[in-house]
Tab-separated table of C-alpha atoms and ligand atoms in Angstrom:
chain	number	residue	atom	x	y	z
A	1	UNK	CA	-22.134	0.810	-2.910
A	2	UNK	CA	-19.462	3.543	-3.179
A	3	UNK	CA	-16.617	2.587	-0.753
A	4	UNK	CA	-15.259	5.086	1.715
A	5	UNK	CA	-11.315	4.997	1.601
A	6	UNK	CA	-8.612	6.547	3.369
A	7	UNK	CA	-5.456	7.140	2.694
A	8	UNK	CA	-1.975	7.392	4.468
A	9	UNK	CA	0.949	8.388	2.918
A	10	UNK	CA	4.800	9.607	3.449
A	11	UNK	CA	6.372	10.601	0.546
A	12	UNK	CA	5.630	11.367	-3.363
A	13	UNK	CA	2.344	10.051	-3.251
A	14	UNK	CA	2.248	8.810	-6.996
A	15	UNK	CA	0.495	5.676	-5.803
A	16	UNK	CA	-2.154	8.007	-3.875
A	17	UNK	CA	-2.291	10.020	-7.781
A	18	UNK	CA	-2.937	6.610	-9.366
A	19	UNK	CA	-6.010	5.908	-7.206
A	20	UNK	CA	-7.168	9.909	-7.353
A	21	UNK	CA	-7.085	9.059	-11.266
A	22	UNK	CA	-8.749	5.598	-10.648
A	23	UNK	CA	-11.429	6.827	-8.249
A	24	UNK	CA	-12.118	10.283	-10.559
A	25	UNK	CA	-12.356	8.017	-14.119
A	26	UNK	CA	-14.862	5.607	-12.040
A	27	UNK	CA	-12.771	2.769	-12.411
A	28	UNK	CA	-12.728	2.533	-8.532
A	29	UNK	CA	-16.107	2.823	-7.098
A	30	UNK	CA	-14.701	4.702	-4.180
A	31	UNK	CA	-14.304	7.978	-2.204
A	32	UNK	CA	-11.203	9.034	-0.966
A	33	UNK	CA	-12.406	10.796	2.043
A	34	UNK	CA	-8.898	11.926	3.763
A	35	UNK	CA	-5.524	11.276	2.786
A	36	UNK	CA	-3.568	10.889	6.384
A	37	UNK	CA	0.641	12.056	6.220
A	38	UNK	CA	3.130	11.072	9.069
A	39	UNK	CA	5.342	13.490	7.356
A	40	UNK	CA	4.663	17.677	6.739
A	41	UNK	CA	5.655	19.353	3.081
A	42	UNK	CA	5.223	16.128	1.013
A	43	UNK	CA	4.550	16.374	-2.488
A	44	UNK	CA	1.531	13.764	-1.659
A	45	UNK	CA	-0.390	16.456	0.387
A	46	UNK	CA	-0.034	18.580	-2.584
A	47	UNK	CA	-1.652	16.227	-4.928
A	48	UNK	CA	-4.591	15.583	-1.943
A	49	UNK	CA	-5.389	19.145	-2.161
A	50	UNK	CA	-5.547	19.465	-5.336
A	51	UNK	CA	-7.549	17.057	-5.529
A	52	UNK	CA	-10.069	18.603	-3.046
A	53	UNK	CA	-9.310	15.431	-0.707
A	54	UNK	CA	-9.255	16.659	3.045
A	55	UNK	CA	-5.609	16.234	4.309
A	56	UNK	CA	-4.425	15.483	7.747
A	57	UNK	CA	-0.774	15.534	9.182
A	58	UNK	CA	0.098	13.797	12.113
A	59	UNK	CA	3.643	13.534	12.618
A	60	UNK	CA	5.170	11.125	14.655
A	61	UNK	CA	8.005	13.018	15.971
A	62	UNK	CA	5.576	14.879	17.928
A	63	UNK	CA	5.041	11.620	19.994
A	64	UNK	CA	6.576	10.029	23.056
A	65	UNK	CA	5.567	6.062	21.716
A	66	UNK	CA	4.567	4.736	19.065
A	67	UNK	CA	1.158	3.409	20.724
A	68	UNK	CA	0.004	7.071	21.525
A	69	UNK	CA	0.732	7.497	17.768
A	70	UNK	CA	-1.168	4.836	16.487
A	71	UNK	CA	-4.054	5.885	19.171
A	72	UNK	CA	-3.978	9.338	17.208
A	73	UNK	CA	-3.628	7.844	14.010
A	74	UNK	CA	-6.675	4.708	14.496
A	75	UNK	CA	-8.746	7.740	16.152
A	76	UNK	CA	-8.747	10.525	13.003
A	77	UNK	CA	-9.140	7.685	10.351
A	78	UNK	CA	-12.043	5.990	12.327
A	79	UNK	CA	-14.080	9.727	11.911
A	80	UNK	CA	-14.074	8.633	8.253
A	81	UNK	CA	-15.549	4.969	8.693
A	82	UNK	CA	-13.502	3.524	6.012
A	83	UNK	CA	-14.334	0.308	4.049
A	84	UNK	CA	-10.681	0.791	3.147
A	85	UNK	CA	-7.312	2.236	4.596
A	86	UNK	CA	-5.201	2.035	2.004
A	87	UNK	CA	-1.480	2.252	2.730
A	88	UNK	CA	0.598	4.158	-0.134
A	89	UNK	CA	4.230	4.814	0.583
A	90	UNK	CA	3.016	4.955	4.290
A	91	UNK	CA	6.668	4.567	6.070
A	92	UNK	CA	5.902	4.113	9.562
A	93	UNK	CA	5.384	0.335	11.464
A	94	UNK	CA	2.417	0.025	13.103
A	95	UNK	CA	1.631	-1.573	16.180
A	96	UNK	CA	-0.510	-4.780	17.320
A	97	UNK	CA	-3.437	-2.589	18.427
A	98	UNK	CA	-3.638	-0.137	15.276
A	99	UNK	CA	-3.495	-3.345	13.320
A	100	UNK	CA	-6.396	-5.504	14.847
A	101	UNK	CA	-8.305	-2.142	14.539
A	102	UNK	CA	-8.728	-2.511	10.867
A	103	UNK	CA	-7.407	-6.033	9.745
A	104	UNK	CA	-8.914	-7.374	6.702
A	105	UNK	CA	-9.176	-4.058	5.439
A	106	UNK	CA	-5.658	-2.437	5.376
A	107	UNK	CA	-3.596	-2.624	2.247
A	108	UNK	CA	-0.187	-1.626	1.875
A	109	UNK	CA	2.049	-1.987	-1.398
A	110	UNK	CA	5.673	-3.457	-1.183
A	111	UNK	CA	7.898	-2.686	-3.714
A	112	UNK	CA	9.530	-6.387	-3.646
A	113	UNK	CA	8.021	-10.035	-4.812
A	114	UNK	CA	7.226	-10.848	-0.869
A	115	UNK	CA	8.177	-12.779	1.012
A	116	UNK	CA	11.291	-11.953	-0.733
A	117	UNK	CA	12.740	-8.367	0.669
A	118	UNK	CA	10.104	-7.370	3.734
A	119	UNK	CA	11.489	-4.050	5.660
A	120	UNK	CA	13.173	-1.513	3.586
A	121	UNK	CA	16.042	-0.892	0.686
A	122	UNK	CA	14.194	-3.623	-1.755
A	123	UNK	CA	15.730	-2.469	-4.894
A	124	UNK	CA	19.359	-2.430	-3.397
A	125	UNK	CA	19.066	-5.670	-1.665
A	126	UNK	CA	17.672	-7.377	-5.132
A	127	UNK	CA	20.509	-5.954	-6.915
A	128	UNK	CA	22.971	-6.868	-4.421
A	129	UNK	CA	21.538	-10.700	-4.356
A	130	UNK	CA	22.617	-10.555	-8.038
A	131	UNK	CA	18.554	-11.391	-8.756
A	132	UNK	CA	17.547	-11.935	-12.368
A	133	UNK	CA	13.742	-10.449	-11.298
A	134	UNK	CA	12.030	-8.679	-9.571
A	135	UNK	CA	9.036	-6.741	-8.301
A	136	UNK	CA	6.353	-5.409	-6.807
A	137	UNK	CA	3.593	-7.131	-4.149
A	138	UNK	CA	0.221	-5.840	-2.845
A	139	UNK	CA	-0.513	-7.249	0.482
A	140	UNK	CA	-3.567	-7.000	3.308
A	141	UNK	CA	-1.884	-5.399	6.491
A	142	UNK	CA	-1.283	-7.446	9.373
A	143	UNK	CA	0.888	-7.259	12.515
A	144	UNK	CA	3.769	-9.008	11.066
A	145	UNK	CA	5.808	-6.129	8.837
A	146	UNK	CA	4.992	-7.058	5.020
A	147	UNK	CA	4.168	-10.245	6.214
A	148	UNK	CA	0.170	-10.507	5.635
A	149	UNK	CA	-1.572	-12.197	2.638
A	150	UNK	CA	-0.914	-11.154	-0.904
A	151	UNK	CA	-3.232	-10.532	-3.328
A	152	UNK	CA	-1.541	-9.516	-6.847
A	153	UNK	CA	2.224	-9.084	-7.790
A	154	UNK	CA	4.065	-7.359	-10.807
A	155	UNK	CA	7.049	-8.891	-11.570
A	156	UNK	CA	10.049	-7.345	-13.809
A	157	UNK	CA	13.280	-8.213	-14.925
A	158	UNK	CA	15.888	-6.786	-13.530
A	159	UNK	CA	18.654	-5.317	-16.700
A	160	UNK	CA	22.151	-5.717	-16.079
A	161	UNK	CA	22.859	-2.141	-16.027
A	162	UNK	CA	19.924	-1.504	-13.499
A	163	UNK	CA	20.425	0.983	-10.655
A	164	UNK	CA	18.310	1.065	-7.284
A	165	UNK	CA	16.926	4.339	-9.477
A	166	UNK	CA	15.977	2.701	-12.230
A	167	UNK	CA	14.273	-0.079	-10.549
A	168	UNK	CA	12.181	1.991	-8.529
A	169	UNK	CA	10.963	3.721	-11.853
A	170	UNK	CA	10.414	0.412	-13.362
A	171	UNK	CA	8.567	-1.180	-10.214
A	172	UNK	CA	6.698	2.807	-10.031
A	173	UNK	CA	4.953	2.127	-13.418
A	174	UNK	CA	3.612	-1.151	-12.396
A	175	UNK	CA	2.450	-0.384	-8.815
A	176	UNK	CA	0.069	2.549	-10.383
A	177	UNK	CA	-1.330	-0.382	-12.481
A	178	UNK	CA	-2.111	-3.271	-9.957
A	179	UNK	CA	-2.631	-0.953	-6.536
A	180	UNK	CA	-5.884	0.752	-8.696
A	181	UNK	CA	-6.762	-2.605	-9.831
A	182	UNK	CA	-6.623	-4.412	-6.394
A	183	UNK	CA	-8.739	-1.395	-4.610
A	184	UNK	CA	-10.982	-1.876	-7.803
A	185	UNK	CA	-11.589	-5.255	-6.634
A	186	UNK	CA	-11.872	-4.539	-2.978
A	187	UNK	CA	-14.520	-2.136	-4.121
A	188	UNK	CA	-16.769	-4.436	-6.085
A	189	UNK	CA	-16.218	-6.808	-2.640
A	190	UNK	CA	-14.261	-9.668	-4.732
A	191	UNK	CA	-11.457	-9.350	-2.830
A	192	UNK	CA	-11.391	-10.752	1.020
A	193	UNK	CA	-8.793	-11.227	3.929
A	194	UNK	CA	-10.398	-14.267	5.800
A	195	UNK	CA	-8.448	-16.496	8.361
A	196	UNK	CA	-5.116	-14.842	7.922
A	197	UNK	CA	-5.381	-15.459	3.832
A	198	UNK	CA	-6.768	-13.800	0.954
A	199	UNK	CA	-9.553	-14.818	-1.201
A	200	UNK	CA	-10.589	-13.611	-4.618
A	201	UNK	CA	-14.022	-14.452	-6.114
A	202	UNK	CA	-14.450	-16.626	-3.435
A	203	UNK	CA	-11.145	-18.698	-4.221
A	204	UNK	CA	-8.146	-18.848	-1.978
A	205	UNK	CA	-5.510	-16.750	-3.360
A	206	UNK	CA	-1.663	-18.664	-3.774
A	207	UNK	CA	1.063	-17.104	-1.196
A	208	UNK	CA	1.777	-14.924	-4.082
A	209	UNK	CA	-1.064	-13.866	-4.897
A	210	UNK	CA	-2.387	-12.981	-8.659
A	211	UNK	CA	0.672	-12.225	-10.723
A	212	UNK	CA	-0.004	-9.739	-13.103
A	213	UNK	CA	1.699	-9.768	-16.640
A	214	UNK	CA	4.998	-10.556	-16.790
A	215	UNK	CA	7.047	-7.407	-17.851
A	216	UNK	CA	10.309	-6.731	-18.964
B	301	LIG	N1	2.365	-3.781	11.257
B	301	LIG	C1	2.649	-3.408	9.984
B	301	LIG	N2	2.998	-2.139	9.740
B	301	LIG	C2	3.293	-1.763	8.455
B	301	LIG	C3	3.282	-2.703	7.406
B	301	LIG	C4	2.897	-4.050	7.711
B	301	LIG	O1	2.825	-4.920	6.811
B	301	LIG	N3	2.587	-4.354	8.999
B	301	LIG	N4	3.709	-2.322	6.121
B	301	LIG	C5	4.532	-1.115	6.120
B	301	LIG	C6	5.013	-0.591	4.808
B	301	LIG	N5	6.458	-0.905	4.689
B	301	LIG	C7	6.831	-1.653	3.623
B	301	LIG	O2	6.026	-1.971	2.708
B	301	LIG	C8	7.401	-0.451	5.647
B	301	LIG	C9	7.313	0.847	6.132
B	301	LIG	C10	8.235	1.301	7.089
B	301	LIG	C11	9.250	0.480	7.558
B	301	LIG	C12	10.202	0.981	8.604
B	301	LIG	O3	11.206	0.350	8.906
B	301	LIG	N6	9.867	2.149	9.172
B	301	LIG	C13	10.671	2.762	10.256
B	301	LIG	C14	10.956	4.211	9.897
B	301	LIG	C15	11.591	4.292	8.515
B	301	LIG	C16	11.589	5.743	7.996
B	301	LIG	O4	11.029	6.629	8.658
B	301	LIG	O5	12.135	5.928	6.880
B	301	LIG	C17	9.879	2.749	11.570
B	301	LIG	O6	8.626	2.703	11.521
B	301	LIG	O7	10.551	2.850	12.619
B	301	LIG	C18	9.362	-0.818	7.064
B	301	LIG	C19	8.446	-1.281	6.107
B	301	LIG	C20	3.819	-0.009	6.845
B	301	LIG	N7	3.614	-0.455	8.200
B	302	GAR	N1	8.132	-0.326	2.565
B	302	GAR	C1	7.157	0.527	1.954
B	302	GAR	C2	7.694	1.085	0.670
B	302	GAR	O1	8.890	1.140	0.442
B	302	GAR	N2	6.752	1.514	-0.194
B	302	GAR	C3	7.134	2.086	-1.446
B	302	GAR	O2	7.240	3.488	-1.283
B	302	GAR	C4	7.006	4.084	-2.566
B	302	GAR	C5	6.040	5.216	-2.363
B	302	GAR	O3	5.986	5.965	-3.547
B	302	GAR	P1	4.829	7.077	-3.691
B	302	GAR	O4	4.874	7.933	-2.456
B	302	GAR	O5	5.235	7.819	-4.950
B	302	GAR	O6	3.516	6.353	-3.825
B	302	GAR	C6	6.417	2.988	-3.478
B	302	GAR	O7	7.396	2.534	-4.395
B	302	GAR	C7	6.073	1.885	-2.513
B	302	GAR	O8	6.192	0.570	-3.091
């Protein structure tokens, strides 16, 4: 059955482009039925629309807490009845009470090989710890920041002349491989959050998760 998703993003949206692509070429067997910004005149609104996906900003500035945010937030994507809120680039922390909302079926993407890195400035903080690889981690959401199950990681190696830039390009071409593939599998109900760790084909998943081909 044909998965309802939602999405929320910040920024770029390239990883929200990757699952337009996936969900239009039928490799997901989804819908994306509103893609949710925290953040007006991103370039990731532009792609929703053209896209013909309904769009929604709700910008946290506008708010005295973040709980009255999160109430917002829980209350537009609940009008959708997701199978799936899918966090892409989504740069806002969210509370204990948006969380428990929609726990075991909020991903996010991490652009480090967790639990290495959680929080923000990954690429720096890799190059700074003089680390020989390095990567990116798809997770389920929980209340604890980048701290819930993983499911799949990409790993690279990290090239002695490497920049924060040029690892973020690097890590960019393998998220828009393994976030399509992990919603893929989240839409063909292989892929489960149960007890505070994830399962795949009804096997517990290792703490990190499926690692996808090594690349250089
Ligand atoms: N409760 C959870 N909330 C979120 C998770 C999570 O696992 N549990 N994942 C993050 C995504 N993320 C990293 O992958 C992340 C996003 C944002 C931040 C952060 O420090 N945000 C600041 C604002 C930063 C900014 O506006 O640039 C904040 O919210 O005050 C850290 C990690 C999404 N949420
Ligand atoms: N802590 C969360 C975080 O840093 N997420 C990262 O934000 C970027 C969003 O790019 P996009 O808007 O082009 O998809 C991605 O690289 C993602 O891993």
């Amino acid at each position: 059955m044909t998965k309802n998703l939602v999405v929320l993003i910040s920024g770029s949206g390239s990883n929200l482009q990757a699952i337009i692509d996936a969900t239009k070429s039928g490799q997901i067997d989804g819908r994306i039925c509103a893609v949710i910004s925290n953040k007006a005149d991103v370039y990731g609104i532009e792609r929703a629309k053209k896209a013909g996906i309904k769009t929604h900003v709700l910008n946290h500035k506008a708010y005295a807490s973040r709980e009255a945010y999160d109430q917002d937030l829980a209350q537009v994507i609940e009008t959708y009845q997701p199978d799936l809120v899918i966090l892409a680039g989504f740069m806002r922390i969210l509370t204990a009470n948006f969380v428990q909302k929609f726990v075991g079926k909020m991903l996010n993407i991490h652009p480090s090989l967790l639990p290495k890195y959680q929080g923000l400035n990954t690429h720096q903080r890799a190059l700074d710890a003089k680390d020989t690889e390095h990567g990116v981690s798809v997770h389920f959401v929980t209340e604890e920041l980048d701290g819930g199950p993983v499911v799949c990681q990409a790993c690279i190696k990290v090239l002695s002349n490497d920049t924060a830039e040029t690892l973020a390009q690097r890590i960019h071409a393998e998220e828009h491989i393994i976030y399509p593939k992990v919603v893929e599998w989240f839409c063909q109900d292989r892929l489960t959050m149960r007890n505070g760790n994830a399962w795949f084909d009804n096997e517990l998943l290792p703490p990190t998760g499926i690692r996808y081909a090594e690349k250089n």
